[in-house]
Short mmCIF file of C-alpha atoms in Angstrom, two decimals:
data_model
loop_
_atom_site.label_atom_id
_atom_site.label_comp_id
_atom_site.label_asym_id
_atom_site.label_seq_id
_atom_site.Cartn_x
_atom_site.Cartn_y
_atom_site.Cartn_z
CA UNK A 3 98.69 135.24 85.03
CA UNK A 4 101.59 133.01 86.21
CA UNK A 5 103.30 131.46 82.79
CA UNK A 6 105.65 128.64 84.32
CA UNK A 7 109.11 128.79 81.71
CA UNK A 8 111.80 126.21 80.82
CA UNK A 9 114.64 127.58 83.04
CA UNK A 10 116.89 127.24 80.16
CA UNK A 11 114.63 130.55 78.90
CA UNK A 12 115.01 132.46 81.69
CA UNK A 13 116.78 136.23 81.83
CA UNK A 14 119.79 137.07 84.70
CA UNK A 15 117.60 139.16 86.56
CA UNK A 16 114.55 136.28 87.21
CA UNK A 17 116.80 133.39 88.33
CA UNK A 18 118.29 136.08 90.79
CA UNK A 19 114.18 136.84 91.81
CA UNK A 20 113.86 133.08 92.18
CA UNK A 21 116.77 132.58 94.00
CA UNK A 22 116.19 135.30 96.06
CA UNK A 23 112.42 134.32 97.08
CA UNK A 24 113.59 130.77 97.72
CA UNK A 25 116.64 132.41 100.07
CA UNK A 26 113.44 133.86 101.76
CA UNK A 27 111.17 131.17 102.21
CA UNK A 28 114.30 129.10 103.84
CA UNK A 29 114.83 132.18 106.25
CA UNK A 30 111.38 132.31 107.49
CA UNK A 31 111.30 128.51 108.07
CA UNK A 32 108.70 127.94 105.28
CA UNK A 33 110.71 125.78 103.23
CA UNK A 34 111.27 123.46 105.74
CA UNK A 35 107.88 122.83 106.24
CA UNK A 36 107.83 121.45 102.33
CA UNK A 37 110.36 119.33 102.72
CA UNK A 38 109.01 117.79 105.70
CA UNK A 39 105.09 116.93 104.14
CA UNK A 40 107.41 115.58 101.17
CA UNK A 41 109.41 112.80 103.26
CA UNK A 42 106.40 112.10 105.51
CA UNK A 43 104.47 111.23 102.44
CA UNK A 44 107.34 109.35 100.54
CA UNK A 45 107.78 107.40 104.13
CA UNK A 46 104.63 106.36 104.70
CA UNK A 47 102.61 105.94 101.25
CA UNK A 48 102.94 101.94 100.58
CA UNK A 49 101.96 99.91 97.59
CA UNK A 50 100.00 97.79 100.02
CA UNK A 51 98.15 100.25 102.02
CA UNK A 52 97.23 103.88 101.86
CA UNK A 53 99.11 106.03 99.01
CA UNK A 54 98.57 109.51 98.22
CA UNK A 55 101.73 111.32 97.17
CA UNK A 56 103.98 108.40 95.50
CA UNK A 57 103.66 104.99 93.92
CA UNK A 58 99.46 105.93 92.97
CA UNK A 59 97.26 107.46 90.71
CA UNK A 60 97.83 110.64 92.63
CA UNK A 61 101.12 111.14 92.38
CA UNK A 62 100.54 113.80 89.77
CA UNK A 63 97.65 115.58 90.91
CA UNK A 64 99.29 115.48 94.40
CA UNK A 65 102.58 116.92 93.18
CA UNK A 66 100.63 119.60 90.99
CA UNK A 67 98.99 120.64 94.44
CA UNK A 68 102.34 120.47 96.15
CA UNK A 69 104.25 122.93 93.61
CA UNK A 70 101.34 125.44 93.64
CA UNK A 71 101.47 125.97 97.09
CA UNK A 72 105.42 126.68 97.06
CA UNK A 73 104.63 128.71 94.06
CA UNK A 74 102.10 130.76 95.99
CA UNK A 75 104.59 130.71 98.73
CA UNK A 76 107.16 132.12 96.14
CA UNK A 77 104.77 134.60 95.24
CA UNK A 78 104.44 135.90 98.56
CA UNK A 79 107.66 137.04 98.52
CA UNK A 80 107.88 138.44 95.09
CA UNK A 81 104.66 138.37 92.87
CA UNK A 82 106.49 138.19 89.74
CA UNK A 83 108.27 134.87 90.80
CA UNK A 84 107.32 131.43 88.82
CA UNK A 85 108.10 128.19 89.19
CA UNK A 86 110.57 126.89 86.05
CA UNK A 87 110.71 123.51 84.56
CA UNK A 88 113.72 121.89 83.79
CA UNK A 89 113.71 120.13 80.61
CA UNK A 90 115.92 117.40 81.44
CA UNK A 91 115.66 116.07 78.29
CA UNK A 92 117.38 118.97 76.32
CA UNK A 93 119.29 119.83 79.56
CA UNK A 94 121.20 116.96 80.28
CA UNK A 95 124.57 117.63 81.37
CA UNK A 96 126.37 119.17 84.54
CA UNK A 97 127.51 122.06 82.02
CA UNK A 98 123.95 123.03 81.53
CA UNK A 99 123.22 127.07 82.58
CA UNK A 100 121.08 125.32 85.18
CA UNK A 101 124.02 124.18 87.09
CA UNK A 102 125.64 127.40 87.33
CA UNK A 103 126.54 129.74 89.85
CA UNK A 104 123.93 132.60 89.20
CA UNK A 105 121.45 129.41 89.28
CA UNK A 106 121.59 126.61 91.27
CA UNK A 107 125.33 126.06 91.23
CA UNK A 108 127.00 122.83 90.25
CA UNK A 109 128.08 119.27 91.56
CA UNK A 110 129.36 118.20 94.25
CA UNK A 111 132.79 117.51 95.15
CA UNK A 112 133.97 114.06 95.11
CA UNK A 113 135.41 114.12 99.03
CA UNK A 114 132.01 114.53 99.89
CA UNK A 115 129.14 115.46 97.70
CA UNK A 116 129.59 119.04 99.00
CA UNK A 117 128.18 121.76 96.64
CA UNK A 118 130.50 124.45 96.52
CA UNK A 119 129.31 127.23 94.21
CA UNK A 120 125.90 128.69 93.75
CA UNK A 121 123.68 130.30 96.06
CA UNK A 122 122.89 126.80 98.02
CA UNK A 123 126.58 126.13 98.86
CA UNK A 124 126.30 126.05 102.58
CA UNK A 125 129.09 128.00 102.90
CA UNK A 126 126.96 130.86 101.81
CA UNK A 127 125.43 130.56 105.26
CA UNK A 128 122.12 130.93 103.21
CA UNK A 129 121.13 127.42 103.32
CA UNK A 130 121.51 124.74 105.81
CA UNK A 131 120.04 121.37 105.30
CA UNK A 132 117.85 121.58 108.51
CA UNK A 133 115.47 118.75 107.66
CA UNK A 134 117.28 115.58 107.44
CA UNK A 135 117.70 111.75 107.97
CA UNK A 136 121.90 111.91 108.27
CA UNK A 137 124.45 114.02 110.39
CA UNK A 138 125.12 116.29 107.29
CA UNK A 139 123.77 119.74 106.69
CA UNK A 140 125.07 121.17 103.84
CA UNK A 141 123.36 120.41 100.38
CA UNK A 142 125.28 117.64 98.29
CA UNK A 143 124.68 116.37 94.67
CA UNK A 144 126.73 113.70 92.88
CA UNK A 145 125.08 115.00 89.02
CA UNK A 146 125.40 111.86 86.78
CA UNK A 147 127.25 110.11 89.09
CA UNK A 148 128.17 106.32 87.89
CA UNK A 149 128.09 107.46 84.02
CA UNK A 150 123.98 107.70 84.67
CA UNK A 151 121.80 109.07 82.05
CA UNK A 152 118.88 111.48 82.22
CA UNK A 153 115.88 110.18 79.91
CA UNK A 154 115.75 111.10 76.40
CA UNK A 155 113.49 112.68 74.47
CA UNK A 156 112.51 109.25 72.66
CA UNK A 157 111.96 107.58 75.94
CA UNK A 158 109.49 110.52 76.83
CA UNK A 159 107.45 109.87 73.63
CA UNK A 160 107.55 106.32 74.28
CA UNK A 161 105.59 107.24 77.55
CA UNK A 162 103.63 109.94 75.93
CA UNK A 163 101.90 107.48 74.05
CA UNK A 164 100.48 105.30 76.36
CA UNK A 165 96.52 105.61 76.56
CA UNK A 166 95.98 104.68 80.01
CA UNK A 167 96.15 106.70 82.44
CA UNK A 168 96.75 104.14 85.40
CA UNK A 169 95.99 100.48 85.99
CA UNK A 170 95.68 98.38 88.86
CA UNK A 171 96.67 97.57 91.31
CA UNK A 172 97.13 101.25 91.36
CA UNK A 173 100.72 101.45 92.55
CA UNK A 174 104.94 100.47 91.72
CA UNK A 175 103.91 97.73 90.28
CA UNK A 176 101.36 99.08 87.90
CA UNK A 177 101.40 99.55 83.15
CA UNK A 178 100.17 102.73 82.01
CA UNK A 179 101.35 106.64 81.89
CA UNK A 180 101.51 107.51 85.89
CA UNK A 181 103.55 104.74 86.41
CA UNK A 182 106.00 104.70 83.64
CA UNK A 183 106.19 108.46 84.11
CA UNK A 184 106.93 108.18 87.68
CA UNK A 185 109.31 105.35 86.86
CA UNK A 186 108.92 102.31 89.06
CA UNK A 187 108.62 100.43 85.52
CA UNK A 188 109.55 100.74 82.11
CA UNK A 189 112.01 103.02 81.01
CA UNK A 190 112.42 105.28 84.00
CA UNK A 191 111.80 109.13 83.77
CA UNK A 192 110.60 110.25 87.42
CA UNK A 193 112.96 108.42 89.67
CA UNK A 194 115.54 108.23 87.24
CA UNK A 195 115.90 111.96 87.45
CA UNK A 196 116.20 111.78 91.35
CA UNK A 197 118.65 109.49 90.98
CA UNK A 198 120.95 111.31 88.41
CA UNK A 199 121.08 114.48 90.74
CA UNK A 200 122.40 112.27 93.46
CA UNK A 201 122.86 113.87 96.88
CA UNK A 202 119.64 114.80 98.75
CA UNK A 203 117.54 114.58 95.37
CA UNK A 204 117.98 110.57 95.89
CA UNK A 205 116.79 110.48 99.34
CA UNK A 206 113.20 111.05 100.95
CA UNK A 207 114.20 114.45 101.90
CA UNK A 208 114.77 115.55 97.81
CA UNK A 209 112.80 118.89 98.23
CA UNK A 210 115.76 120.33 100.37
CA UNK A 211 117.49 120.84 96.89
CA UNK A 212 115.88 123.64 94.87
CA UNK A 213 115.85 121.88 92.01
CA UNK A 214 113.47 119.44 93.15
CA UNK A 215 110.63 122.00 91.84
CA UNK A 216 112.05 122.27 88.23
CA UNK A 217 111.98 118.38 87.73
CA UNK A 218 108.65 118.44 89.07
CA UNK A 219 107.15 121.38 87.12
CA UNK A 220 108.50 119.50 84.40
CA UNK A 221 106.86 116.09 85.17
CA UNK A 222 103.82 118.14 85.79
CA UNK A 223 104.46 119.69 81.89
CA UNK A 224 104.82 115.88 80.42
CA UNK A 225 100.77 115.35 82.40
CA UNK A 226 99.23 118.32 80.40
CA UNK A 227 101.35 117.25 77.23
CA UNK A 228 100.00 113.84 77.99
CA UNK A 229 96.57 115.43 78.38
CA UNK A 230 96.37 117.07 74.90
CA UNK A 231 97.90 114.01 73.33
CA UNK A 232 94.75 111.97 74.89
CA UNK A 233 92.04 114.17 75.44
CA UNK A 234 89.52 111.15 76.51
CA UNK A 235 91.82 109.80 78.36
CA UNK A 236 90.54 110.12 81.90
CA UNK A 237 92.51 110.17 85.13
CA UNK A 238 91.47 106.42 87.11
CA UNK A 239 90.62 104.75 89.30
CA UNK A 240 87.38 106.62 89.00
CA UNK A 241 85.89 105.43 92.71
CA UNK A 242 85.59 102.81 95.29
CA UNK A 243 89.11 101.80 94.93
CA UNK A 244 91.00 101.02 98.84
CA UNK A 245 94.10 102.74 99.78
CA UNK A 246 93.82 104.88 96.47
CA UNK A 247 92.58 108.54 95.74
CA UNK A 248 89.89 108.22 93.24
CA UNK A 249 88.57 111.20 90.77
CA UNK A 250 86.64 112.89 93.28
CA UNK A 251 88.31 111.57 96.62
CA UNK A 252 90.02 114.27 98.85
CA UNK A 253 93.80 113.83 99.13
CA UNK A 254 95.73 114.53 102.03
CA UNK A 255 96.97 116.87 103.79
CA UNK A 256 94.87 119.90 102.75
CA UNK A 257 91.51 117.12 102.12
CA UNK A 258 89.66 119.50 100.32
CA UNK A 259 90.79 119.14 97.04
CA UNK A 260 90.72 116.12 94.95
CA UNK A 261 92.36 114.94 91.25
CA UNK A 262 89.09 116.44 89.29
CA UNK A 263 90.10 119.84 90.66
CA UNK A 264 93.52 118.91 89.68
CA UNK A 265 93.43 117.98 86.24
CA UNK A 266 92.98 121.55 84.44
CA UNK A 267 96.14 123.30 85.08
CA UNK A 268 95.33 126.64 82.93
CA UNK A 269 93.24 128.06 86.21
CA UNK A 270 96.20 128.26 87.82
CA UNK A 271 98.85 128.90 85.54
CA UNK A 272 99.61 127.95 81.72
CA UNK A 273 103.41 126.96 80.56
CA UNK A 274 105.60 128.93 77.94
CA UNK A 275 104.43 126.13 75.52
CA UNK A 276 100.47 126.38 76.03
CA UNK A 277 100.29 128.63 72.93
CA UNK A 278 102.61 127.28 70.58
CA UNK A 279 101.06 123.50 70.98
CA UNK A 280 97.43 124.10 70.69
CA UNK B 2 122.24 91.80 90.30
CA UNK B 3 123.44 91.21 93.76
CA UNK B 4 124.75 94.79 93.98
CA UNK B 5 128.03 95.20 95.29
CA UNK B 6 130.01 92.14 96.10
CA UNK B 7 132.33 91.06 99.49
CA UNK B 8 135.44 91.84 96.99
CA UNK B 9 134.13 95.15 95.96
CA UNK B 10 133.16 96.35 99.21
CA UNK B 11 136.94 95.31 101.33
CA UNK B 12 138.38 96.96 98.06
CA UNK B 13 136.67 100.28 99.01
CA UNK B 14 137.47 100.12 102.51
CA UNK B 15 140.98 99.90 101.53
CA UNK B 16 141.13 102.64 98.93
CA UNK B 17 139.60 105.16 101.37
CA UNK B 18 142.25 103.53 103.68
CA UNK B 19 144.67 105.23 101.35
CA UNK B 20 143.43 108.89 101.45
CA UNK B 21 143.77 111.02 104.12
CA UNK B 22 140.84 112.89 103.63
CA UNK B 23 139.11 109.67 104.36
CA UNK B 24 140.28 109.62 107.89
CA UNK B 25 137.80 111.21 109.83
CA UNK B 26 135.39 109.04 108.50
CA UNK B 27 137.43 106.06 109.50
CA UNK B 28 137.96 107.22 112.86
CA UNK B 29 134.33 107.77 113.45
CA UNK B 30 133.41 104.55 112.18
CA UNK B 31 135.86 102.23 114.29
CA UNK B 32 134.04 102.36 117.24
CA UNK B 33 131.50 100.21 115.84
CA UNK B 34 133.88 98.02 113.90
CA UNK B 35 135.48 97.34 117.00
CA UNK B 36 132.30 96.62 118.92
CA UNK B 37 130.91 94.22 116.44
CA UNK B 38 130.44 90.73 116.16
CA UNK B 39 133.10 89.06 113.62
CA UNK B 40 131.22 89.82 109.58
CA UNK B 41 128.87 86.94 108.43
CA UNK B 42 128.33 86.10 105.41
CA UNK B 43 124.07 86.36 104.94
CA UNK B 44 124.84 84.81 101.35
CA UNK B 45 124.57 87.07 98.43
CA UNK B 46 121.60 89.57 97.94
CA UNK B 47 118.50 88.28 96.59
CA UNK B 48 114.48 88.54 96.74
CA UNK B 49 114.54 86.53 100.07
CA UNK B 50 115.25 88.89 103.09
CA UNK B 51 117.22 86.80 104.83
CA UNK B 52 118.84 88.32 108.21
CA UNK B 53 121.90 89.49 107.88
CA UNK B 54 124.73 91.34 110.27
CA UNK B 55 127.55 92.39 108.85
CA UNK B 56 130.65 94.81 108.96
CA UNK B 57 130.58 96.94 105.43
CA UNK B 58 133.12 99.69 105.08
CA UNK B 59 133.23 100.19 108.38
CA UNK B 60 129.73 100.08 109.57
CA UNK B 61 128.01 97.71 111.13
CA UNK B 62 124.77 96.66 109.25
CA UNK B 63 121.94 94.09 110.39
CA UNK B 64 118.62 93.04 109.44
CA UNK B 65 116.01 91.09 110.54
CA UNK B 66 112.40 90.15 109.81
CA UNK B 67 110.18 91.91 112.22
CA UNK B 68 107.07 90.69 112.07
CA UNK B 69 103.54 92.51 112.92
CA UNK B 70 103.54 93.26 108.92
CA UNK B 71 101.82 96.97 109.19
CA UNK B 72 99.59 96.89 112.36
CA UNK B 73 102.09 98.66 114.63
CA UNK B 74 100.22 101.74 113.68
CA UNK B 75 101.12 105.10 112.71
CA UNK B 76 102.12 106.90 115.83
CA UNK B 77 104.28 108.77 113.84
CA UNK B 78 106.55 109.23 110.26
CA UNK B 79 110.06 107.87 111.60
CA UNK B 80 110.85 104.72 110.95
CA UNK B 81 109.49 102.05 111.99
CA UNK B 82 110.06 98.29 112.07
CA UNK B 83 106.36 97.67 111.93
CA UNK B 84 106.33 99.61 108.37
CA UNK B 85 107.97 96.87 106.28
CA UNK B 86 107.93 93.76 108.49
CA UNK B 87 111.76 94.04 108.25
CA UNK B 88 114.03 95.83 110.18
CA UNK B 89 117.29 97.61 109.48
CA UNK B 90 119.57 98.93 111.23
CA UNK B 91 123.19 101.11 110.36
CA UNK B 92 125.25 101.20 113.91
CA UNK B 93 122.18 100.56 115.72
CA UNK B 94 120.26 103.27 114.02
CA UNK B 95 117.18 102.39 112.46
CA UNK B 96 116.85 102.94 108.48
CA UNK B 97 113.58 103.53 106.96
CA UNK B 98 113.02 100.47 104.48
CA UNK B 99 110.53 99.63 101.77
CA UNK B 100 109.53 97.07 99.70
CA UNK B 101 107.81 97.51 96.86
CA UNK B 102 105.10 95.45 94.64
CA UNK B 103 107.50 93.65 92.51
CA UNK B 104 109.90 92.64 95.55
CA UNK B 105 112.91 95.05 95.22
CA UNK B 106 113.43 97.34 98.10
CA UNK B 107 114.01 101.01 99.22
CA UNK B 108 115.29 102.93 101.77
CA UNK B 109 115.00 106.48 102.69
CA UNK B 110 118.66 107.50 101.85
CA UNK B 111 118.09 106.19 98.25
CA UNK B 112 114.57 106.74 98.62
CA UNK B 113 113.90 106.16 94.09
CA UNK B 114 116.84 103.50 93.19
CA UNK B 115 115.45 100.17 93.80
CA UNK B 116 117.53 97.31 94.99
CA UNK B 117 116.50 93.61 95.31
CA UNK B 118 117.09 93.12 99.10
CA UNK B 119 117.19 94.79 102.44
CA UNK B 120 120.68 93.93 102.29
CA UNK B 121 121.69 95.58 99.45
CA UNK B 122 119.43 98.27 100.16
CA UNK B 123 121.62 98.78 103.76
CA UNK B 124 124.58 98.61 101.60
CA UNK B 125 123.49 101.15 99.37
CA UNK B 126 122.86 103.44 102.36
CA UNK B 127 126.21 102.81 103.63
CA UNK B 128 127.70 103.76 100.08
CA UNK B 129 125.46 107.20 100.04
CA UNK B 130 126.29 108.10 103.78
CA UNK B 131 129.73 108.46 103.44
CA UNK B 132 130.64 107.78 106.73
CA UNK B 133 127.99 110.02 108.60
CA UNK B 134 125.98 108.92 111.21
CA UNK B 135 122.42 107.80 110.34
CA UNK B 136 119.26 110.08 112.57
CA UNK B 137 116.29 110.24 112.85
CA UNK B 138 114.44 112.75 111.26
CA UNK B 139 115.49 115.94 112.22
CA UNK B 140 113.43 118.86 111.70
CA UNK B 141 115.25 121.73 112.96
#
């Protein structure tokens, strides 16, 4: 059974397995194809016309869909391999072991937001940004850049206790959980995140740094925490709603699953904390 | 709120002036500095996208309503002018823009930082590019 764990948990020899089936996927050309799906949806879902994998209801279910099928893709590689979450709460400075070099490696320099430790430095030769919207293809990050803040755990709560689950009109400009979660109002956790990594985590093209699948585990984690903290809470709109992926509507681009088959996450995998919260 | 101000901006043009490790970027960028129309002032950033064209650290940047709102259809996923109803451009090279429910806008290169105008939003792209050239999505 896959248990997802907070990176900050994890032993020497699985971030080298990680790293290592990530190095893979990249080789093979399957990464790529992740970060391209990512920047076609982030280009063209609008909050005045069709929206699947941003700014909607669906963000989460859509991102939960999106990380399972890198994790299977992981797992392909190396069957012991999960996808970690990144607390970013307790984890919230460039001296964290996340930003090492066994890990992810660190910032960038100042000259140019080049990474130059870790195994994504591109003077590894292991990864080139091949997938981009600039001339430059070697990974950058700019962590905290501006004095920026990653969210704190108090801001979480504040979002963890909001009973809706989404409101119209279903997008940026929306109250309730999705949308204060993904951060287009209110406090900011989501994009804030992004932001704070700087480099190509800001951009539409964020997936071509790894750790764009530990924030996301982890703002997959805060849905299921969200979940238990409102168990009749259900995900909305629940149908007939334009532009928007209701309950049982299929989402693009694999249209055969929809949010209901998204909303139990235990089929698929459970999190380090599954035991110790229920 | 109107991001980064005239003031600002020539003071950052002249501090990378001042480092040599800033010269590259200079030299690529003159072309288009020397091309260019004289800066004009668009007025500050606000809610109103106003047209601007303007020369910002060394890059040229315009913008201009487009019209055709979003029936230009989706041949494809690179940008396009009939996206937004607004067009940008960075040396003649379109950049993807957005605006969202509440007015503020986004671009591709700062894809979850929204700003309140095109402008700003072409200015913050100019900021995060450092100098490189703006393409369009490349895929291998």
């Amino acid at each position: 059974m896959t248990v997802r764990k907070n990176q900050a948990a994890l032993t020497a020899a699985e971030k080298r397995r990680f790293v290592s089936a990530v190095h893979e996927l990249k080789r093979s050309g399957r990464y790529d194809t992740f970060v391209t799906t990512h920047n076609a949806f982030i280009m063209s879902d609008r909050d005045d016309a069709e929206r699947v994998g941003h700014r909607s209801p669906s963000f989460l279910p859509w991102h939960r869909r999106f990380l399972l099928d890198f994790e299977r893709a992981l797992q392909s590689v190396d069957t012991d391999v999960t996808l970690p979450y990144w607390d970013w709460t307790a984890d919230r400075t460039p001296r964290s072991s996340l930003w090492a070099p066994d890990f992810l490696g660190g910032t960038g320099r100042s000259r140019d937001g080049r990474v130059m430790d870790g195994p994504f430095a591109r003077s590894g030769g292991r990864w080139t940004i091949s997938v981009r919207v600039d001339g430059r293809d070697f990974l950058r990050r700019n962590l905290g850049a501006g004095g920026r803040s990653l969210p704190t755990r108090a801001e979480v709560d504040s979002v963890l206790a909001m009973d809706t689950y989404d409101m119209a009109p279903w997008n940026s400009g929306s109250d309730g959980f999705r949308n204060h979660l993904e951060g287009w109002r209110g406090v900011n956790l989501h994009n804030r995140v992004h932001v704070w990594v700087g480099g190509q985590m800001a951009t539409g093209v964020s997936p071509n740094d790894p750790v764009f699948w530990l924030h996301h585990a982890f703002i997959d984690k805060l849905w299921a925490d969200w979940q238990a903290r409102h168990p009749d809470s259900p995900y909305l709109p629940g149908g007939g709603t334009a532009d928007v992926v209701d309950l049982d509507e299929t989402m693009r681009p694999w249209n055969d699953v929809t949010p209901a088959d998204m909303l139990d996450h235990t089929p698929f995998y459970t999190y380090d904390t599954d035991a110790a919260s229920s | 709120m109107s991001g980064i101000t005239r003031r600002r901006a020539l003071g950052t043009v002249a501090a990378a002036a001042g480092t040599a490790a800033a010269a590259p970027v200079l030299a690529a960028a003159a072309p288009a500095l020397a091309a260019g129309p004289a800066p004009t002032r668009s007025g500050p950033a606000g809610h109103d996208p106003a047209s601007f064209d303007e020369v910002y650290r060394g890059r040229r940047i315009q913008g201009h309503p487009s019209g055709g709102g979003h029936h230009g259809g989706h041949a494809g996923h690179s940008g396009h002018a009939g996206h937004s109803g607004y067009t940008v451009l960075i040396d003649g090279e379109e950049l993807h823009v957005m605006q969202n429910a509440d007015g503020t806008w986004i671009s591709v290169i700062t894809h979850y930082d929204p700003v309140p105008s095109p402008h700003a939003a072409a200015r913050a792209a100019v900021v995060e590019l450092q100098g490189s050239p703006l393409v369009p999505l490349v895929t291998a």
